[in-house]
GROMACS .gro file of C-alpha atoms in nm:
model
  412
    1MET     CA    1  -0.016  -1.918  -1.555
    2ARG     CA    2  -0.098  -2.120  -1.244
    3TYR     CA    3  -0.446  -2.051  -1.101
    4PHE     CA    4  -0.515  -1.789  -1.369
    5CYS     CA    5  -0.821  -1.951  -1.527
    6PHE     CA    6  -0.971  -2.029  -1.189
    7CYS     CA    7  -0.923  -1.671  -1.070
    8LEU     CA    8  -1.075  -1.531  -1.388
    9LEU     CA    9  -1.388  -1.740  -1.347
   10PHE     CA   10  -1.407  -1.649  -0.978
   11LEU     CA   11  -1.391  -1.279  -1.049
   12LEU     CA   12  -1.647  -1.289  -1.331
   13ALA     CA   13  -1.886  -1.467  -1.097
   14SER     CA   14  -1.821  -1.225  -0.814
   15TYR     CA   15  -1.997  -0.923  -0.955
   16SER     CA   16  -2.308  -0.905  -1.166
   17ARG     CA   17  -2.184  -0.662  -1.426
   18ALA     CA   18  -1.897  -0.866  -1.569
   19ASN     CA   19  -1.679  -0.612  -1.746
   20GLN     CA   20  -1.404  -0.694  -1.989
   21PHE     CA   21  -1.064  -0.768  -1.840
   22THR     CA   22  -0.883  -0.450  -1.734
   23PRO     CA   23  -0.511  -0.484  -1.807
   24ILE     CA   24  -0.212  -0.308  -1.661
   25GLN     CA   25  -0.059  -0.066  -1.911
   26ASP     CA   26   0.320  -0.052  -1.915
   27TYR     CA   27   0.426   0.292  -2.035
   28GLY     CA   28   0.791   0.197  -2.020
   29ASP     CA   29   0.877   0.133  -1.654
   30ARG     CA   30   1.243   0.031  -1.659
   31GLN     CA   31   1.219  -0.173  -1.339
   32ALA     CA   32   0.915  -0.379  -1.446
   33PRO     CA   33   1.116  -0.653  -1.628
   34ALA     CA   34   1.318  -0.726  -1.313
   35LEU     CA   35   0.997  -0.740  -1.107
   36TRP     CA   36   0.837  -0.995  -1.340
   37GLU     CA   37   1.154  -1.206  -1.344
   38LYS     CA   38   1.174  -1.213  -0.964
   39LEU     CA   39   0.806  -1.306  -0.935
   40GLN     CA   40   0.858  -1.590  -1.182
   41GLN     CA   41   1.151  -1.718  -0.977
   42LEU     CA   42   0.938  -1.717  -0.663
   43GLU     CA   43   0.651  -1.890  -0.843
   44LYS     CA   44   0.884  -2.168  -0.954
   45ALA     CA   45   1.014  -2.199  -0.596
   46GLY     CA   46   1.356  -2.099  -0.722
   47GLY     CA   47   1.368  -1.754  -0.568
   48ASN     CA   48   1.535  -1.709  -0.232
   49GLN     CA   49   1.446  -1.350  -0.163
   50THR     CA   50   1.152  -1.146  -0.044
   51ILE     CA   51   0.966  -0.922  -0.287
   52ARG     CA   52   0.840  -0.616  -0.105
   53ILE     CA   53   0.543  -0.418  -0.232
   54ILE     CA   54   0.439  -0.086  -0.079
   55GLN     CA   55   0.099   0.071  -0.148
   56LEU     CA   56   0.062   0.438  -0.060
   57GLY     CA   57  -0.287   0.582  -0.078
   58ASP     CA   58  -0.599   0.730   0.075
   59SER     CA   59  -0.887   0.562   0.260
   60HIS     CA   60  -0.910   0.284  -0.001
   61THR     CA   61  -0.567   0.178   0.124
   62ALA     CA   62  -0.611   0.279   0.489
   63GLY     CA   63  -0.898   0.033   0.538
   64ASP     CA   64  -0.677  -0.256   0.421
   65TYR     CA   65  -0.972  -0.436   0.259
   66PHE     CA   66  -0.835  -0.388  -0.092
   67THR     CA   67  -0.470  -0.441   0.004
   68GLY     CA   68  -0.561  -0.723   0.245
   69GLN     CA   69  -0.723  -0.923  -0.035
   70LEU     CA   70  -0.439  -0.847  -0.277
   71ARG     CA   71  -0.181  -0.948  -0.015
   72GLN     CA   72  -0.362  -1.275   0.046
   73ARG     CA   73  -0.380  -1.357  -0.326
   74LEU     CA   74  -0.016  -1.280  -0.390
   75GLN     CA   75   0.108  -1.468  -0.085
   76ARG     CA   76  -0.090  -1.779  -0.174
   77GLN     CA   77   0.084  -1.790  -0.508
   78PHE     CA   78   0.430  -1.656  -0.436
   79GLY     CA   79   0.485  -1.723  -0.065
   80ASN     CA   80   0.404  -1.556   0.266
   81ALA     CA   81   0.686  -1.334   0.391
   82GLY     CA   82   0.478  -1.168   0.659
   83ILE     CA   83   0.238  -0.888   0.743
   84GLY     CA   84   0.461  -0.592   0.662
   85TRP     CA   85   0.456  -0.226   0.766
   86LEU     CA   86   0.173  -0.117   0.997
   87THR     CA   87   0.058   0.222   1.117
   88PRO     CA   88   0.232   0.339   1.438
   89GLY     CA   89  -0.058   0.242   1.660
   90TYR     CA   90  -0.434   0.263   1.628
   91VAL     CA   91  -0.558   0.538   1.395
   92THR     CA   92  -0.929   0.627   1.403
   93ASN     CA   93  -1.127   0.475   1.115
   94GLN     CA   94  -0.825   0.286   0.987
   95ARG     CA   95  -0.749  -0.084   1.024
   96SER     CA   96  -0.511  -0.363   0.946
   97HIS     CA   97  -0.652  -0.674   0.780
   98GLN     CA   98  -0.430  -0.897   0.994
   99VAL     CA   99  -0.343  -0.715   1.316
  100LEU     CA  100  -0.556  -0.555   1.585
  101LEU     CA  101  -0.369  -0.248   1.709
  102ARG     CA  102  -0.468  -0.124   2.053
  103SER     CA  103  -0.318   0.194   2.197
  104LEU     CA  104  -0.313   0.200   2.578
  105GLY     CA  105  -0.229   0.508   2.782
  106LYS     CA  106  -0.189   0.850   2.628
  107TRP     CA  107  -0.077   0.892   2.268
  108THR     CA  108  -0.082   1.196   2.040
  109LEU     CA  109  -0.111   1.136   1.666
  110SER     CA  110   0.046   1.369   1.407
  111ASP     CA  111  -0.097   1.328   1.057
  112SER     CA  112   0.101   1.470   0.764
  113LYS     CA  113  -0.211   1.559   0.567
  114ILE     CA  114  -0.319   1.808   0.835
  115ALA     CA  115  -0.150   2.145   0.784
  116LYS     CA  116  -0.130   2.230   1.155
  117HIS     CA  117   0.052   1.905   1.232
  118ASN     CA  118   0.426   1.913   1.195
  119GLY     CA  119   0.721   1.689   1.252
  120ILE     CA  120   0.980   1.492   1.063
  121PHE     CA  121   0.730   1.264   0.894
  122PRO     CA  122   0.851   0.914   0.803
  123LEU     CA  123   0.734   0.680   0.530
  124GLY     CA  124   0.358   0.651   0.578
  125GLY     CA  125   0.323   1.007   0.705
  126LEU     CA  126   0.207   0.933   1.062
  127ILE     CA  127   0.380   0.988   1.398
  128ASN     CA  128   0.242   0.861   1.730
  129THR     CA  129   0.393   1.021   2.039
  130SER     CA  130   0.373   0.873   2.386
  131THR     CA  131   0.274   1.142   2.634
  132GLY     CA  132   0.320   0.906   2.928
  133ASN     CA  133   0.440   0.552   2.977
  134SER     CA  134   0.215   0.425   2.698
  135ILE     CA  135   0.169   0.080   2.547
  136LEU     CA  136   0.093  -0.042   2.196
  137GLU     CA  137  -0.063  -0.387   2.191
  138LEU     CA  138  -0.048  -0.596   1.873
  139LYS     CA  139  -0.279  -0.896   1.842
  140ILE     CA  140  -0.263  -1.097   1.521
  141LYS     CA  141  -0.615  -1.193   1.410
  142ASP     CA  142  -0.542  -1.520   1.227
  143PRO     CA  143  -0.313  -1.814   1.309
  144VAL     CA  144   0.048  -1.707   1.268
  145ALA     CA  145   0.254  -1.877   0.996
  146ALA     CA  146   0.529  -2.089   1.148
  147GLY     CA  147   0.893  -1.991   1.161
  148GLN     CA  148   1.102  -1.696   1.268
  149TRP     CA  149   0.960  -1.344   1.246
  150GLN     CA  150   1.120  -1.005   1.286
  151LEU     CA  151   0.958  -0.714   1.465
  152SER     CA  152   1.101  -0.378   1.360
  153ILE     CA  153   1.005  -0.032   1.477
  154TRP     CA  154   1.109   0.311   1.358
  155GLN     CA  155   1.129   0.525   1.668
  156GLN     CA  156   1.272   0.827   1.841
  157SER     CA  157   1.345   0.846   2.210
  158LYS     CA  158   1.559   1.067   2.432
  159GLN     CA  159   1.699   0.854   2.714
  160THR     CA  160   1.456   0.582   2.818
  161PRO     CA  161   1.454   0.295   2.565
  162TRP     CA  162   1.162   0.123   2.396
  163SER     CA  163   1.092  -0.223   2.535
  164LEU     CA  164   0.901  -0.533   2.426
  165ALA     CA  165   0.690  -0.767   2.638
  166LEU     CA  166   0.597  -1.114   2.511
  167VAL     CA  167   0.308  -1.312   2.656
  168GLY     CA  168   0.442  -1.502   2.956
  169GLY     CA  169   0.788  -1.358   2.904
  170LYS     CA  170   1.002  -1.091   3.057
  171VAL     CA  171   1.028  -0.735   2.934
  172THR     CA  172   1.334  -0.676   2.719
  173LYS     CA  173   1.491  -0.363   2.576
  174LEU     CA  174   1.470  -0.358   2.197
  175PRO     CA  175   1.813  -0.372   2.029
  176GLY     CA  176   1.951  -0.079   1.829
  177GLN     CA  177   1.899   0.192   2.090
  178GLY     CA  178   2.165   0.404   2.250
  179ASP     CA  179   2.442   0.224   2.063
  180SER     CA  180   2.694   0.485   1.951
  181LYS     CA  181   2.850   0.228   1.719
  182GLY     CA  182   2.519   0.133   1.561
  183GLN     CA  183   2.419   0.198   1.202
  184ASN     CA  184   2.156   0.447   1.317
  185LYS     CA  185   2.400   0.699   1.461
  186GLY     CA  186   2.297   1.050   1.361
  187ALA     CA  187   1.970   0.939   1.204
  188VAL     CA  188   1.645   1.110   1.297
  189TRP     CA  189   1.451   0.782   1.300
  190GLN     CA  190   1.614   0.487   1.473
  191LEU     CA  191   1.554   0.129   1.359
  192SER     CA  192   1.509  -0.127   1.637
  193SER     CA  193   1.452  -0.493   1.546
  194GLN     CA  194   1.413  -0.823   1.726
  195THR     CA  195   1.367  -1.178   1.599
  196ILE     CA  196   1.070  -1.363   1.752
  197ASP     CA  197   0.949  -1.719   1.702
  198ALA     CA  198   0.596  -1.750   1.566
  199SER     CA  199   0.487  -1.933   1.883
  200LYS     CA  200   0.557  -1.616   2.085
  201LEU     CA  201   0.414  -1.364   1.844
  202ASP     CA  202   0.064  -1.341   1.987
  203LYS     CA  203  -0.034  -1.027   2.176
  204LEU     CA  204   0.292  -0.838   2.169
  205ARG     CA  205   0.314  -0.531   2.389
  206LEU     CA  206   0.541  -0.245   2.286
  207LEU     CA  207   0.630  -0.027   2.585
  208ALA     CA  208   0.691   0.335   2.490
  209PRO     CA  209   0.896   0.579   2.695
  210GLY     CA  210   0.748   0.918   2.778
  211GLY     CA  211   0.797   1.149   2.480
  212GLY     CA  212   0.895   0.859   2.255
  213LYS     CA  213   0.787   0.891   1.893
  214LEU     CA  214   0.678   0.594   1.685
  215GLY     CA  215   0.690   0.617   1.306
  216GLY     CA  216   0.612   0.262   1.202
  217VAL     CA  217   0.581  -0.101   1.313
  218VAL     CA  218   0.687  -0.381   1.078
  219LEU     CA  219   0.622  -0.756   1.110
  220ASP     CA  220   0.818  -0.966   0.862
  221ARG     CA  221   0.846  -1.344   0.834
  222GLN     CA  222   1.200  -1.462   0.769
  223THR     CA  223   1.129  -1.662   0.455
  224PRO     CA  224   1.110  -1.596   0.080
  225GLY     CA  225   0.780  -1.463  -0.048
  226ILE     CA  226   0.574  -1.146  -0.070
  227THR     CA  227   0.508  -0.864   0.173
  228LEU     CA  228   0.258  -0.590   0.094
  229ASP     CA  229   0.273  -0.279   0.312
  230ALA     CA  230  -0.058  -0.087   0.320
  231LEU     CA  231   0.030   0.272   0.410
  232GLY     CA  232  -0.283   0.479   0.362
  233ILE     CA  233  -0.417   0.792   0.531
  234ASN     CA  234  -0.788   0.872   0.538
  235GLY     CA  235  -0.858   1.186   0.338
  236ALA     CA  236  -0.510   1.207   0.188
  237VAL     CA  237  -0.411   1.334  -0.155
  238ALA     CA  238  -0.095   1.224  -0.333
  239ASN     CA  239   0.083   1.551  -0.262
  240VAL     CA  240   0.096   1.455   0.107
  241ILE     CA  241   0.408   1.253   0.020
  242ASN     CA  242   0.587   1.579  -0.055
  243ARG     CA  243   0.541   1.667   0.316
  244TRP     CA  244   0.735   1.359   0.425
  245ASP     CA  245   1.095   1.417   0.526
  246GLY     CA  246   1.325   1.345   0.233
  247ALA     CA  247   1.616   1.207   0.438
  248SER     CA  248   1.384   0.978   0.638
  249LEU     CA  249   1.211   0.860   0.322
  250ASN     CA  250   1.546   0.773   0.165
  251GLN     CA  251   1.663   0.595   0.481
  252GLN     CA  252   1.348   0.388   0.521
  253LEU     CA  253   1.293   0.301   0.156
  254GLN     CA  254   1.656   0.194   0.125
  255TRP     CA  255   1.602  -0.035   0.424
  256ARG     CA  256   1.272  -0.168   0.287
  257ASP     CA  257   1.415  -0.206  -0.065
  258PRO     CA  258   1.077  -0.244  -0.243
  259HIS     CA  259   1.038  -0.400  -0.587
  260LEU     CA  260   0.701  -0.235  -0.652
  261ILE     CA  261   0.545   0.087  -0.522
  262ILE     CA  262   0.172   0.129  -0.586
  263LEU     CA  263   0.024   0.481  -0.576
  264ALA     CA  264  -0.353   0.468  -0.514
  265TYR     CA  265  -0.476   0.825  -0.482
  266GLY     CA  266  -0.723   1.043  -0.667
  267THR     CA  267  -1.056   1.013  -0.484
  268ASN     CA  268  -1.001   1.313  -0.256
  269GLU     CA  269  -0.854   1.517  -0.542
  270ALA     CA  270  -1.166   1.432  -0.745
  271PHE     CA  271  -1.395   1.594  -0.487
  272GLY     CA  272  -1.207   1.924  -0.500
  273LYS     CA  273  -1.384   2.180  -0.717
  274ASP     CA  274  -1.079   2.390  -0.804
  275LEU     CA  275  -0.834   2.125  -0.925
  276VAL     CA  276  -0.585   2.261  -1.180
  277PRO     CA  277  -0.459   1.970  -1.392
  278GLN     CA  278  -0.119   2.128  -1.460
  279THR     CA  279  -0.050   2.186  -1.091
  280TYR     CA  280  -0.178   1.841  -0.995
  281GLU     CA  281   0.041   1.676  -1.259
  282GLU     CA  282   0.349   1.868  -1.149
  283GLU     CA  283   0.293   1.759  -0.786
  284MET     CA  284   0.239   1.396  -0.885
  285ARG     CA  285   0.547   1.389  -1.105
  286GLN     CA  286   0.747   1.531  -0.813
  287VAL     CA  287   0.614   1.249  -0.591
  288ILE     CA  288   0.711   0.980  -0.842
  289ARG     CA  289   1.060   1.121  -0.888
  290LYS     CA  290   1.107   1.148  -0.512
  291LEU     CA  291   1.012   0.782  -0.468
  292ARG     CA  292   1.228   0.669  -0.758
  293ALA     CA  293   1.529   0.851  -0.616
  294ALA     CA  294   1.482   0.677  -0.281
  295ALA     CA  295   1.393   0.333  -0.425
  296PRO     CA  296   1.564   0.311  -0.766
  297LYS     CA  297   1.496  -0.063  -0.806
  298ALA     CA  298   1.119  -0.030  -0.761
  299ALA     CA  299   0.868  -0.034  -1.043
  300ILE     CA  300   0.589   0.222  -0.999
  301LEU     CA  301   0.222   0.131  -1.051
  302LEU     CA  302  -0.019   0.423  -1.068
  303ILE     CA  303  -0.382   0.325  -1.001
  304GLY     CA  304  -0.644   0.551  -1.159
  305ALA     CA  305  -0.913   0.697  -0.934
  306PRO     CA  306  -1.212   0.459  -0.900
  307SER     CA  307  -1.571   0.544  -0.986
  308SER     CA  308  -1.766   0.748  -0.730
  309ALA     CA  309  -2.069   0.979  -0.722
  310LYS     CA  310  -2.166   1.307  -0.556
  311THR     CA  311  -2.528   1.420  -0.532
  312LYS     CA  312  -2.467   1.761  -0.372
  313ALA     CA  313  -2.311   2.055  -0.557
  314PRO     CA  314  -2.049   2.107  -0.676
  315ASN     CA  315  -2.064   1.814  -0.914
  316ILE     CA  316  -2.067   1.740  -1.287
  317ASN     CA  317  -2.291   1.553  -1.526
  318GLY     CA  318  -2.107   1.241  -1.631
  319GLY     CA  319  -2.395   1.083  -1.819
  320CYS     CA  320  -2.491   0.865  -1.523
  321ARG     CA  321  -2.808   0.853  -1.316
  322LEU     CA  322  -2.632   1.053  -1.045
  323PRO     CA  323  -2.373   1.330  -1.098
  324LEU     CA  324  -2.000   1.277  -1.047
  325PRO     CA  325  -1.748   1.454  -0.822
  326PRO     CA  326  -1.647   1.782  -0.988
  327SER     CA  327  -1.288   1.688  -1.072
  328LEU     CA  328  -1.309   1.310  -1.114
  329ILE     CA  329  -1.265   1.303  -1.492
  330LYS     CA  330  -0.988   1.566  -1.480
  331VAL     CA  331  -0.799   1.362  -1.220
  332GLN     CA  332  -0.833   1.039  -1.417
  333ASN     CA  333  -0.713   1.204  -1.739
  334SER     CA  334  -0.420   1.359  -1.554
  335GLN     CA  335  -0.324   1.029  -1.394
  336ARG     CA  336  -0.299   0.857  -1.731
  337ARG     CA  337  -0.089   1.144  -1.870
  338ILE     CA  338   0.139   1.125  -1.566
  339ALA     CA  339   0.186   0.750  -1.609
  340HIS     CA  340   0.272   0.802  -1.975
  341ARG     CA  341   0.516   1.089  -1.916
  342GLU     CA  342   0.686   0.931  -1.613
  343LYS     CA  343   0.694   0.588  -1.779
  344THR     CA  344   0.516   0.397  -1.503
  345LEU     CA  345   0.273   0.107  -1.495
  346TYR     CA  346  -0.095   0.208  -1.492
  347TRP     CA  347  -0.420   0.032  -1.396
  348ASP     CA  348  -0.762   0.188  -1.457
  349TRP     CA  349  -0.973   0.107  -1.150
  350SER     CA  350  -1.278   0.288  -1.286
  351ALA     CA  351  -1.269   0.084  -1.610
  352MET     CA  352  -1.268  -0.233  -1.401
  353MET     CA  353  -1.589  -0.106  -1.237
  354GLY     CA  354  -1.755  -0.057  -1.576
  355GLY     CA  355  -1.671   0.312  -1.610
  356ASN     CA  356  -1.761   0.615  -1.401
  357CYS     CA  357  -2.123   0.503  -1.361
  358GLY     CA  358  -1.996   0.180  -1.207
  359ALA     CA  359  -2.025   0.291  -0.843
  360GLN     CA  360  -2.397   0.355  -0.892
  361VAL     CA  361  -2.447   0.015  -1.051
  362TRP     CA  362  -2.245  -0.157  -0.780
  363LEU     CA  363  -2.463  -0.002  -0.507
  364LYS     CA  364  -2.782  -0.149  -0.659
  365GLN     CA  365  -2.656  -0.506  -0.690
  366LYS     CA  366  -2.811  -0.784  -0.484
  367VAL     CA  367  -2.487  -0.795  -0.289
  368PRO     CA  368  -2.384  -0.426  -0.292
  369PHE     CA  369  -2.025  -0.361  -0.388
  370MET     CA  370  -2.047   0.004  -0.281
  371ARG     CA  371  -2.136   0.166   0.046
  372PRO     CA  372  -2.423   0.416   0.046
  373ASP     CA  373  -2.180   0.710   0.041
  374LEU     CA  374  -2.092   0.607  -0.319
  375VAL     CA  375  -1.728   0.675  -0.238
  376HIS     CA  376  -1.613   0.370  -0.046
  377MET     CA  377  -1.670   0.010  -0.144
  378SER     CA  378  -1.809  -0.272   0.063
  379PRO     CA  379  -1.567  -0.550   0.163
  380GLU     CA  380  -1.701  -0.749  -0.135
  381GLY     CA  381  -1.632  -0.457  -0.370
  382TYR     CA  382  -1.276  -0.416  -0.247
  383ALA     CA  383  -1.220  -0.792  -0.275
  384ALA     CA  384  -1.345  -0.797  -0.636
  385SER     CA  385  -1.123  -0.499  -0.717
  386ALA     CA  386  -0.818  -0.661  -0.562
  387ASP     CA  387  -0.888  -0.986  -0.748
  388ALA     CA  388  -0.901  -0.789  -1.072
  389LEU     CA  389  -0.568  -0.619  -1.004
  390TYR     CA  390  -0.415  -0.952  -0.904
  391MET     CA  391  -0.524  -1.101  -1.235
  392ALA     CA  392  -0.389  -0.801  -1.422
  393LEU     CA  393  -0.052  -0.839  -1.247
  394LEU     CA  394  -0.032  -1.205  -1.344
  395ARG     CA  395  -0.119  -1.137  -1.705
  396GLU     CA  396   0.124  -0.846  -1.731
  397MET     CA  397   0.391  -1.063  -1.572
  398ASP     CA  398   0.343  -1.322  -1.847
  399ALA     CA  399   0.335  -1.057  -2.117
  400GLY     CA  400   0.639  -0.878  -1.978
  401LEU     CA  401   0.843  -1.199  -1.960
  402LYS     CA  402   0.757  -1.278  -2.321
  403ARG     CA  403   0.854  -0.928  -2.435
  404GLU     CA  404   1.186  -0.952  -2.254
  405GLN     CA  405   1.257  -1.295  -2.402
  406PHE     CA  406   1.179  -1.164  -2.750
  407ARG     CA  407   1.405  -0.863  -2.693
  408LYS     CA  408   1.694  -1.086  -2.584
  409GLU     CA  409   1.653  -1.319  -2.880
  410LYS     CA  410   1.638  -1.028  -3.121
  411SER     CA  411   1.955  -0.873  -2.981
  412GLN     CA  412   2.156  -1.196  -3.024
   0.00000   0.00000   0.00000
């Protein structure tokens, strides 16, 4: 596998406690063989399509350090098809690795994890509502890859349309609004898209009408390769997905047509003292089935909750120097059972860290891989974690292709 040996050496050098390789376990995901085949085609420069990956998760995803590094690794190897799905404007304590989102004017955020917030929540679970003539500014942090890009927004508006202003250009109404013949007729969330040349992509300004609702902003490059959408919510648990509108989820996932959906939850569930494994597993299985119904071609990768620590009660003795969150081990055991019963892919993040004492070890390294809260990682820790998952994906891709070849030969 191209670059594999180099990446392995890089990762082993990147953290002091070099743990054994942590593989992806395939518990029988029926869509995994097609994913590996499409990745191989892209790697050989024979693929002509975009492979879309969506990661749904908590703060580990919302910070886009982990997903940003994974996106960069995958795009270097398989091609850069763009930035992907962003939050609908700036969200406090969340970030995009590639885009600076600046909300100007008055906006009101609705967050699906908060019980008092309501609305028809889209994919990602966030709605930003303009309470005046508000503006969302998008500034891409790094040089933009050449070629044609497509800006897409999922929006709701009553009469006044959403408009787009390019630097040095005139303001234009975004297509796909108020068209009774359009494909969005009758839909709750309307899709508006416009093609933009890379040379004009810097500092876009999205002009929102009063009362307009924004459910997502997507920046795709019109070329084969990988996109990785990081859709996380600080403080979220996996069951938040069951609060998202089913019809909207179906509509948007069918449009996005992902080949892999990564579920990266468990940290917030681990800190709950009253977690009931049976209830948690039922909720998670409902989430997986909901996503599979909306995106039947997507493989599902469940990431186990990473190592963390909790010094204040309630907590449990996990055999480490510091105690663990009260439900961490229960959550991790449940996640593996869920992966097995729902026949998904599974990757053990805690094992990659050296086990559940790993967070405490990572904090004491010369270059700390954990933040002092012993919950979140430093940028270096997230990068090492993403490198490890990237390596696991490459190895499982090789192994999966060999298994499929053997199966075909045996059936002949």
